[in-house]
Amino acid sequence: MGTNLHLVYTVFTDLSLRTDLSVPRLRTKRMDSLLHAIPVNGVYLPDFPWKCRYPRNEWTIENIKWKSEKKSESLPRPIAVCGPSGSGKSTLLKRLLEEYRDYIEFSISHTTRKPRPNEVDGKDYHFVSREEMEEAIADDEFLEHAEFSGNIYGTSKNAVKQIQNNGKLCILDVEMIGVKNLRKTNLNPKFIFVKTPSIEVLEKRLRNRNTESEESLQKRLARAREELVYGETPGNFDLIVVNDDLEEAYRQLKEFLISDIEALKKQKMH
């Protein structure tokens, strides 16, 4: 632990001398976050969801393994939730957060797409440019990432780490490719797949939104068919929730997670 602290001070000392941060907005974010870093278990972690872009002989998030801290070791495994657009996944997760906000937290994804009306940067997504996203991906700052309809989406390593340091159950909302990529990491999450009873029900829900062109809708349906095949393959998910009735689907989701939530409640009591 002492070594990590020394390395962080090295970054603090050299910070004003670094001139190779090529993206001005990220440079400002990173410098400000480093200067306001808060000690966590004796290690100074910056409060931004990206790691610092310094040479690997200086400090990076990889110096702290996912399970190296005692606090992280006692936490339940993260939960990765996947499901086609229109499956009701977001509705279920929003309800879960409202009921258990003291014990769970969503990892906010990064995306290169433009914000939709009423979406808030840092709450719904971290909205960034393609240049910033590609730069961070090249620097191995993401656990998983995927591209759909010309936009990149991804989960940063530091975003998950921050939730673990907060002592909460981390929930990841990921695409099918994200599930596959997470299996290649040492994060070891549990996987949940949310689906509709049929592709016809899914299509009806998407059409009722009335937010997409026919071409865009057909792309989503084609993607959904692939996701359903993968989601229904035995062994790919720990739980499959068929969201035909919202109340029953939510009951199944809670039943799967309640032991982890109760464990966190006991930890907070002590």
mmCIF file with all atom_site columns, C-alpha atoms in Angstrom, residues 73-232:
data_model
loop_
_atom_site.group_PDB
_atom_site.id
_atom_site.type_symbol
_atom_site.label_atom_id
_atom_site.label_alt_id
_atom_site.label_comp_id
_atom_site.label_asym_id
_atom_site.label_entity_id
_atom_site.label_seq_id
_atom_site.pdbx_PDB_ins_code
_atom_site.Cartn_x
_atom_site.Cartn_y
_atom_site.Cartn_z
_atom_site.occupancy
_atom_site.B_iso_or_equiv
_atom_site.pdbx_formal_charge
_atom_site.auth_seq_id
_atom_site.auth_comp_id
_atom_site.auth_asym_id
_atom_site.auth_atom_id
_atom_site.pdbx_PDB_model_num
ATOM 1   C CA . GLU A 1 73  ? -13.153 -8.740  -1.387  1.00 0.00 ? 73  GLU A CA 1
ATOM 2   C CA . SER A 1 74  ? -16.171 -8.650  0.927   1.00 0.00 ? 74  SER A CA 1
ATOM 3   C CA . LEU A 1 75  ? -18.530 -7.261  -1.705  1.00 0.00 ? 75  LEU A CA 1
ATOM 4   C CA . PRO A 1 76  ? -20.947 -9.383  -3.770  1.00 0.00 ? 76  PRO A CA 1
ATOM 5   C CA . ARG A 1 77  ? -20.017 -10.090 -7.368  1.00 0.00 ? 77  ARG A CA 1
ATOM 6   C CA . PRO A 1 78  ? -21.080 -7.347  -9.823  1.00 0.00 ? 78  PRO A CA 1
ATOM 7   C CA . ILE A 1 79  ? -24.268 -7.940  -11.826 1.00 0.00 ? 79  ILE A CA 1
ATOM 8   C CA . ALA A 1 80  ? -24.220 -7.615  -15.627 1.00 0.00 ? 80  ALA A CA 1
ATOM 9   C CA . VAL A 1 81  ? -27.692 -7.196  -17.137 1.00 0.00 ? 81  VAL A CA 1
ATOM 10  C CA . CYS A 1 82  ? -28.301 -7.684  -20.846 1.00 0.00 ? 82  CYS A CA 1
ATOM 11  C CA . GLY A 1 83  ? -31.421 -7.597  -23.002 1.00 0.00 ? 83  GLY A CA 1
ATOM 12  C CA . PRO A 1 84  ? -32.734 -6.323  -26.343 1.00 0.00 ? 84  PRO A CA 1
ATOM 13  C CA . SER A 1 85  ? -33.980 -2.770  -26.652 1.00 0.00 ? 85  SER A CA 1
ATOM 14  C CA . GLY A 1 86  ? -37.683 -2.927  -25.771 1.00 0.00 ? 86  GLY A CA 1
ATOM 15  C CA . SER A 1 87  ? -37.341 -5.823  -23.331 1.00 0.00 ? 87  SER A CA 1
ATOM 16  C CA . GLY A 1 88  ? -38.110 -3.587  -20.356 1.00 0.00 ? 88  GLY A CA 1
ATOM 17  C CA . LYS A 1 89  ? -34.621 -3.955  -18.930 1.00 0.00 ? 89  LYS A CA 1
ATOM 18  C CA . SER A 1 90  ? -34.209 -0.249  -18.160 1.00 0.00 ? 90  SER A CA 1
ATOM 19  C CA . THR A 1 91  ? -37.601 -0.072  -16.429 1.00 0.00 ? 91  THR A CA 1
ATOM 20  C CA . LEU A 1 92  ? -36.716 -2.999  -14.169 1.00 0.00 ? 92  LEU A CA 1
ATOM 21  C CA . LEU A 1 93  ? -33.302 -1.594  -13.295 1.00 0.00 ? 93  LEU A CA 1
ATOM 22  C CA . LYS A 1 94  ? -34.700 1.861   -12.568 1.00 0.00 ? 94  LYS A CA 1
ATOM 23  C CA . ARG A 1 95  ? -37.218 0.351   -10.167 1.00 0.00 ? 95  ARG A CA 1
ATOM 24  C CA . LEU A 1 96  ? -34.488 -1.698  -8.504  1.00 0.00 ? 96  LEU A CA 1
ATOM 25  C CA . LEU A 1 97  ? -32.395 1.419   -7.927  1.00 0.00 ? 97  LEU A CA 1
ATOM 26  C CA . GLU A 1 98  ? -35.346 3.319   -6.478  1.00 0.00 ? 98  GLU A CA 1
ATOM 27  C CA . GLU A 1 99  ? -35.983 0.577   -3.916  1.00 0.00 ? 99  GLU A CA 1
ATOM 28  C CA . TYR A 1 100 ? -32.374 -0.212  -3.001  1.00 0.00 ? 100 TYR A CA 1
ATOM 29  C CA . ARG A 1 101 ? -30.405 2.943   -3.742  1.00 0.00 ? 101 ARG A CA 1
ATOM 30  C CA . ASP A 1 102 ? -28.477 2.618   -0.452  1.00 0.00 ? 102 ASP A CA 1
ATOM 31  C CA . TYR A 1 103 ? -27.079 -0.753  -1.485  1.00 0.00 ? 103 TYR A CA 1
ATOM 32  C CA . ILE A 1 104 ? -26.737 -0.788  -5.267  1.00 0.00 ? 104 ILE A CA 1
ATOM 33  C CA . GLU A 1 105 ? -25.308 1.591   -7.829  1.00 0.00 ? 105 GLU A CA 1
ATOM 34  C CA . PHE A 1 106 ? -25.293 1.554   -11.619 1.00 0.00 ? 106 PHE A CA 1
ATOM 35  C CA . SER A 1 107 ? -22.058 1.852   -13.500 1.00 0.00 ? 107 SER A CA 1
ATOM 36  C CA . ILE A 1 108 ? -22.656 4.778   -15.843 1.00 0.00 ? 108 ILE A CA 1
ATOM 37  C CA . SER A 1 109 ? -21.562 3.891   -19.354 1.00 0.00 ? 109 SER A CA 1
ATOM 38  C CA . HIS A 1 110 ? -19.696 6.125   -21.773 1.00 0.00 ? 110 HIS A CA 1
ATOM 39  C CA . THR A 1 111 ? -21.054 6.776   -25.243 1.00 0.00 ? 111 THR A CA 1
ATOM 40  C CA . THR A 1 112 ? -20.194 8.792   -28.316 1.00 0.00 ? 112 THR A CA 1
ATOM 41  C CA . ARG A 1 113 ? -23.828 9.361   -29.301 1.00 0.00 ? 113 ARG A CA 1
ATOM 42  C CA . LYS A 1 114 ? -25.508 12.708  -28.771 1.00 0.00 ? 114 LYS A CA 1
ATOM 43  C CA . PRO A 1 115 ? -27.672 13.152  -25.657 1.00 0.00 ? 115 PRO A CA 1
ATOM 44  C CA . ARG A 1 116 ? -31.404 12.695  -26.129 1.00 0.00 ? 116 ARG A CA 1
ATOM 45  C CA . PRO A 1 117 ? -33.875 15.227  -24.689 1.00 0.00 ? 117 PRO A CA 1
ATOM 46  C CA . ASN A 1 118 ? -33.851 15.170  -20.874 1.00 0.00 ? 118 ASN A CA 1
ATOM 47  C CA . GLU A 1 119 ? -30.672 13.043  -20.702 1.00 0.00 ? 119 GLU A CA 1
ATOM 48  C CA . VAL A 1 120 ? -28.050 14.364  -18.291 1.00 0.00 ? 120 VAL A CA 1
ATOM 49  C CA . ASP A 1 121 ? -24.302 13.968  -18.753 1.00 0.00 ? 121 ASP A CA 1
ATOM 50  C CA . GLY A 1 122 ? -22.870 11.968  -15.859 1.00 0.00 ? 122 GLY A CA 1
ATOM 51  C CA . LYS A 1 123 ? -26.289 10.601  -14.872 1.00 0.00 ? 123 LYS A CA 1
ATOM 52  C CA . ASP A 1 124 ? -27.649 8.786   -17.916 1.00 0.00 ? 124 ASP A CA 1
ATOM 53  C CA . TYR A 1 125 ? -24.315 8.433   -19.716 1.00 0.00 ? 125 TYR A CA 1
ATOM 54  C CA . HIS A 1 126 ? -20.908 10.033  -19.856 1.00 0.00 ? 126 HIS A CA 1
ATOM 55  C CA . PHE A 1 127 ? -21.220 11.710  -23.259 1.00 0.00 ? 127 PHE A CA 1
ATOM 56  C CA . VAL A 1 128 ? -17.835 12.000  -24.956 1.00 0.00 ? 128 VAL A CA 1
ATOM 57  C CA . SER A 1 129 ? -16.439 12.489  -28.437 1.00 0.00 ? 129 SER A CA 1
ATOM 58  C CA . ARG A 1 130 ? -15.399 9.577   -30.642 1.00 0.00 ? 130 ARG A CA 1
ATOM 59  C CA . GLU A 1 131 ? -11.808 10.811  -30.423 1.00 0.00 ? 131 GLU A CA 1
ATOM 60  C CA . GLU A 1 132 ? -11.870 10.678  -26.615 1.00 0.00 ? 132 GLU A CA 1
ATOM 61  C CA . MET A 1 133 ? -13.521 7.267   -26.578 1.00 0.00 ? 133 MET A CA 1
ATOM 62  C CA . GLU A 1 134 ? -11.172 5.691   -29.098 1.00 0.00 ? 134 GLU A CA 1
ATOM 63  C CA . GLU A 1 135 ? -8.186  7.128   -27.248 1.00 0.00 ? 135 GLU A CA 1
ATOM 64  C CA . ALA A 1 136 ? -9.386  5.638   -23.950 1.00 0.00 ? 136 ALA A CA 1
ATOM 65  C CA . ILE A 1 137 ? -10.121 2.260   -25.568 1.00 0.00 ? 137 ILE A CA 1
ATOM 66  C CA . ALA A 1 138 ? -6.628  2.189   -27.057 1.00 0.00 ? 138 ALA A CA 1
ATOM 67  C CA . ASP A 1 139 ? -5.253  2.833   -23.563 1.00 0.00 ? 139 ASP A CA 1
ATOM 68  C CA . ASP A 1 140 ? -7.180  -0.179  -22.193 1.00 0.00 ? 140 ASP A CA 1
ATOM 69  C CA . GLU A 1 141 ? -9.371  1.976   -19.954 1.00 0.00 ? 141 GLU A CA 1
ATOM 70  C CA . PHE A 1 142 ? -12.551 -0.035  -20.617 1.00 0.00 ? 142 PHE A CA 1
ATOM 71  C CA . LEU A 1 143 ? -13.772 -3.386  -19.367 1.00 0.00 ? 143 LEU A CA 1
ATOM 72  C CA . GLU A 1 144 ? -15.970 -3.722  -22.425 1.00 0.00 ? 144 GLU A CA 1
ATOM 73  C CA . HIS A 1 145 ? -17.131 -1.648  -25.369 1.00 0.00 ? 145 HIS A CA 1
ATOM 74  C CA . ALA A 1 146 ? -19.346 -2.101  -28.411 1.00 0.00 ? 146 ALA A CA 1
ATOM 75  C CA . GLU A 1 147 ? -20.498 -0.085  -31.410 1.00 0.00 ? 147 GLU A CA 1
ATOM 76  C CA . PHE A 1 148 ? -24.096 0.142   -32.609 1.00 0.00 ? 148 PHE A CA 1
ATOM 77  C CA . SER A 1 149 ? -25.645 2.461   -35.202 1.00 0.00 ? 149 SER A CA 1
ATOM 78  C CA . GLY A 1 150 ? -22.357 4.333   -35.536 1.00 0.00 ? 150 GLY A CA 1
ATOM 79  C CA . ASN A 1 151 ? -22.038 5.049   -31.803 1.00 0.00 ? 151 ASN A CA 1
ATOM 80  C CA . ILE A 1 152 ? -19.636 3.482   -29.296 1.00 0.00 ? 152 ILE A CA 1
ATOM 81  C CA . TYR A 1 153 ? -20.775 2.404   -25.832 1.00 0.00 ? 153 TYR A CA 1
ATOM 82  C CA . GLY A 1 154 ? -18.537 1.133   -23.042 1.00 0.00 ? 154 GLY A CA 1
ATOM 83  C CA . THR A 1 155 ? -17.949 0.489   -19.331 1.00 0.00 ? 155 THR A CA 1
ATOM 84  C CA . SER A 1 156 ? -14.799 2.004   -17.853 1.00 0.00 ? 156 SER A CA 1
ATOM 85  C CA . LYS A 1 157 ? -12.709 0.095   -15.329 1.00 0.00 ? 157 LYS A CA 1
ATOM 86  C CA . ASN A 1 158 ? -12.565 3.005   -12.928 1.00 0.00 ? 158 ASN A CA 1
ATOM 87  C CA . ALA A 1 159 ? -16.352 3.478   -12.899 1.00 0.00 ? 159 ALA A CA 1
ATOM 88  C CA . VAL A 1 160 ? -16.772 -0.050  -11.536 1.00 0.00 ? 160 VAL A CA 1
ATOM 89  C CA . LYS A 1 161 ? -13.904 0.399   -9.088  1.00 0.00 ? 161 LYS A CA 1
ATOM 90  C CA . GLN A 1 162 ? -15.482 3.537   -7.634  1.00 0.00 ? 162 GLN A CA 1
ATOM 91  C CA . ILE A 1 163 ? -18.747 1.700   -6.923  1.00 0.00 ? 163 ILE A CA 1
ATOM 92  C CA . GLN A 1 164 ? -16.852 -1.079  -5.175  1.00 0.00 ? 164 GLN A CA 1
ATOM 93  C CA . ASN A 1 165 ? -15.044 1.511   -3.063  1.00 0.00 ? 165 ASN A CA 1
ATOM 94  C CA . ASN A 1 166 ? -18.453 2.927   -2.104  1.00 0.00 ? 166 ASN A CA 1
ATOM 95  C CA . GLY A 1 167 ? -19.314 -0.496  -0.665  1.00 0.00 ? 167 GLY A CA 1
ATOM 96  C CA . LYS A 1 168 ? -22.234 -1.087  -3.027  1.00 0.00 ? 168 LYS A CA 1
ATOM 97  C CA . LEU A 1 169 ? -23.386 -3.799  -5.407  1.00 0.00 ? 169 LEU A CA 1
ATOM 98  C CA . CYS A 1 170 ? -22.340 -2.776  -8.915  1.00 0.00 ? 170 CYS A CA 1
ATOM 99  C CA . ILE A 1 171 ? -24.934 -3.160  -11.693 1.00 0.00 ? 171 ILE A CA 1
ATOM 100 C CA . LEU A 1 172 ? -23.732 -3.078  -15.303 1.00 0.00 ? 172 LEU A CA 1
ATOM 101 C CA . ASP A 1 173 ? -26.146 -2.516  -18.206 1.00 0.00 ? 173 ASP A CA 1
ATOM 102 C CA . VAL A 1 174 ? -24.364 -4.104  -21.171 1.00 0.00 ? 174 VAL A CA 1
ATOM 103 C CA . GLU A 1 175 ? -24.914 -5.302  -24.730 1.00 0.00 ? 175 GLU A CA 1
ATOM 104 C CA . MET A 1 176 ? -24.392 -8.887  -25.876 1.00 0.00 ? 176 MET A CA 1
ATOM 105 C CA . ILE A 1 177 ? -20.832 -8.158  -27.008 1.00 0.00 ? 177 ILE A CA 1
ATOM 106 C CA . GLY A 1 178 ? -20.248 -6.580  -23.601 1.00 0.00 ? 178 GLY A CA 1
ATOM 107 C CA . VAL A 1 179 ? -21.242 -9.828  -21.896 1.00 0.00 ? 179 VAL A CA 1
ATOM 108 C CA . LYS A 1 180 ? -18.779 -11.731 -24.065 1.00 0.00 ? 180 LYS A CA 1
ATOM 109 C CA . ASN A 1 181 ? -16.007 -9.252  -23.283 1.00 0.00 ? 181 ASN A CA 1
ATOM 110 C CA . LEU A 1 182 ? -16.716 -9.291  -19.544 1.00 0.00 ? 182 LEU A CA 1
ATOM 111 C CA . ARG A 1 183 ? -16.222 -13.059 -19.540 1.00 0.00 ? 183 ARG A CA 1
ATOM 112 C CA . LYS A 1 184 ? -12.620 -12.420 -20.601 1.00 0.00 ? 184 LYS A CA 1
ATOM 113 C CA . THR A 1 185 ? -11.899 -10.236 -17.543 1.00 0.00 ? 185 THR A CA 1
ATOM 114 C CA . ASN A 1 186 ? -11.323 -11.118 -13.879 1.00 0.00 ? 186 ASN A CA 1
ATOM 115 C CA . LEU A 1 187 ? -14.354 -9.073  -12.788 1.00 0.00 ? 187 LEU A CA 1
ATOM 116 C CA . ASN A 1 188 ? -16.380 -12.316 -12.418 1.00 0.00 ? 188 ASN A CA 1
ATOM 117 C CA . PRO A 1 189 ? -19.917 -10.853 -12.557 1.00 0.00 ? 189 PRO A CA 1
ATOM 118 C CA . LYS A 1 190 ? -23.231 -12.680 -12.434 1.00 0.00 ? 190 LYS A CA 1
ATOM 119 C CA . PHE A 1 191 ? -25.161 -12.438 -15.712 1.00 0.00 ? 191 PHE A CA 1
ATOM 120 C CA . ILE A 1 192 ? -28.884 -11.689 -16.126 1.00 0.00 ? 192 ILE A CA 1
ATOM 121 C CA . PHE A 1 193 ? -30.764 -11.729 -19.439 1.00 0.00 ? 193 PHE A CA 1
ATOM 122 C CA . VAL A 1 194 ? -34.083 -9.864  -19.808 1.00 0.00 ? 194 VAL A CA 1
ATOM 123 C CA . LYS A 1 195 ? -36.336 -10.768 -22.747 1.00 0.00 ? 195 LYS A CA 1
ATOM 124 C CA . THR A 1 196 ? -39.890 -10.534 -24.045 1.00 0.00 ? 196 THR A CA 1
ATOM 125 C CA . PRO A 1 197 ? -42.038 -13.656 -24.564 1.00 0.00 ? 197 PRO A CA 1
ATOM 126 C CA . SER A 1 198 ? -41.504 -13.429 -28.331 1.00 0.00 ? 198 SER A CA 1
ATOM 127 C CA . ILE A 1 199 ? -39.899 -11.329 -31.053 1.00 0.00 ? 199 ILE A CA 1
ATOM 128 C CA . GLU A 1 200 ? -43.415 -10.245 -32.087 1.00 0.00 ? 200 GLU A CA 1
ATOM 129 C CA . VAL A 1 201 ? -44.060 -8.732  -28.649 1.00 0.00 ? 201 VAL A CA 1
ATOM 130 C CA . LEU A 1 202 ? -40.707 -6.967  -28.828 1.00 0.00 ? 202 LEU A CA 1
ATOM 131 C CA . GLU A 1 203 ? -41.498 -5.520  -32.262 1.00 0.00 ? 203 GLU A CA 1
ATOM 132 C CA . LYS A 1 204 ? -44.852 -4.234  -31.021 1.00 0.00 ? 204 LYS A CA 1
ATOM 133 C CA . ARG A 1 205 ? -43.192 -2.472  -28.089 1.00 0.00 ? 205 ARG A CA 1
ATOM 134 C CA . LEU A 1 206 ? -40.596 -0.849  -30.329 1.00 0.00 ? 206 LEU A CA 1
ATOM 135 C CA . ARG A 1 207 ? -43.234 0.337   -32.801 1.00 0.00 ? 207 ARG A CA 1
ATOM 136 C CA . ASN A 1 208 ? -45.334 1.788   -29.980 1.00 0.00 ? 208 ASN A CA 1
ATOM 137 C CA . ARG A 1 209 ? -42.398 4.002   -29.025 1.00 0.00 ? 209 ARG A CA 1
ATOM 138 C CA . ASN A 1 210 ? -42.701 5.708   -32.415 1.00 0.00 ? 210 ASN A CA 1
ATOM 139 C CA . THR A 1 211 ? -39.151 7.037   -32.101 1.00 0.00 ? 211 THR A CA 1
ATOM 140 C CA . GLU A 1 212 ? -37.367 5.308   -34.987 1.00 0.00 ? 212 GLU A CA 1
ATOM 141 C CA . SER A 1 213 ? -37.438 5.017   -38.740 1.00 0.00 ? 213 SER A CA 1
ATOM 142 C CA . GLU A 1 214 ? -38.402 1.697   -40.314 1.00 0.00 ? 214 GLU A CA 1
ATOM 143 C CA . GLU A 1 215 ? -34.783 1.101   -41.293 1.00 0.00 ? 215 GLU A CA 1
ATOM 144 C CA . SER A 1 216 ? -33.561 1.705   -37.749 1.00 0.00 ? 216 SER A CA 1
ATOM 145 C CA . LEU A 1 217 ? -36.330 -0.492  -36.362 1.00 0.00 ? 217 LEU A CA 1
ATOM 146 C CA . GLN A 1 218 ? -35.403 -3.401  -38.620 1.00 0.00 ? 218 GLN A CA 1
ATOM 147 C CA . LYS A 1 219 ? -31.771 -3.107  -37.518 1.00 0.00 ? 219 LYS A CA 1
ATOM 148 C CA . ARG A 1 220 ? -32.837 -3.317  -33.886 1.00 0.00 ? 220 ARG A CA 1
ATOM 149 C CA . LEU A 1 221 ? -35.004 -6.353  -34.576 1.00 0.00 ? 221 LEU A CA 1
ATOM 150 C CA . ALA A 1 222 ? -32.183 -8.119  -36.415 1.00 0.00 ? 222 ALA A CA 1
ATOM 151 C CA . ARG A 1 223 ? -29.886 -7.423  -33.498 1.00 0.00 ? 223 ARG A CA 1
ATOM 152 C CA . ALA A 1 224 ? -32.553 -8.576  -31.042 1.00 0.00 ? 224 ALA A CA 1
ATOM 153 C CA . ARG A 1 225 ? -32.861 -11.937 -32.814 1.00 0.00 ? 225 ARG A CA 1
ATOM 154 C CA . GLU A 1 226 ? -29.122 -12.492 -32.359 1.00 0.00 ? 226 GLU A CA 1
ATOM 155 C CA . GLU A 1 227 ? -29.352 -11.483 -28.699 1.00 0.00 ? 227 GLU A CA 1
ATOM 156 C CA . LEU A 1 228 ? -32.266 -13.851 -28.092 1.00 0.00 ? 228 LEU A CA 1
ATOM 157 C CA . VAL A 1 229 ? -30.347 -16.793 -29.540 1.00 0.00 ? 229 VAL A CA 1
ATOM 158 C CA . TYR A 1 230 ? -27.356 -15.988 -27.344 1.00 0.00 ? 230 TYR A CA 1
ATOM 159 C CA . GLY A 1 231 ? -29.478 -15.215 -24.291 1.00 0.00 ? 231 GLY A CA 1
ATOM 160 C CA . GLU A 1 232 ? -31.440 -18.459 -24.487 1.00 0.00 ? 232 GLU A CA 1
#
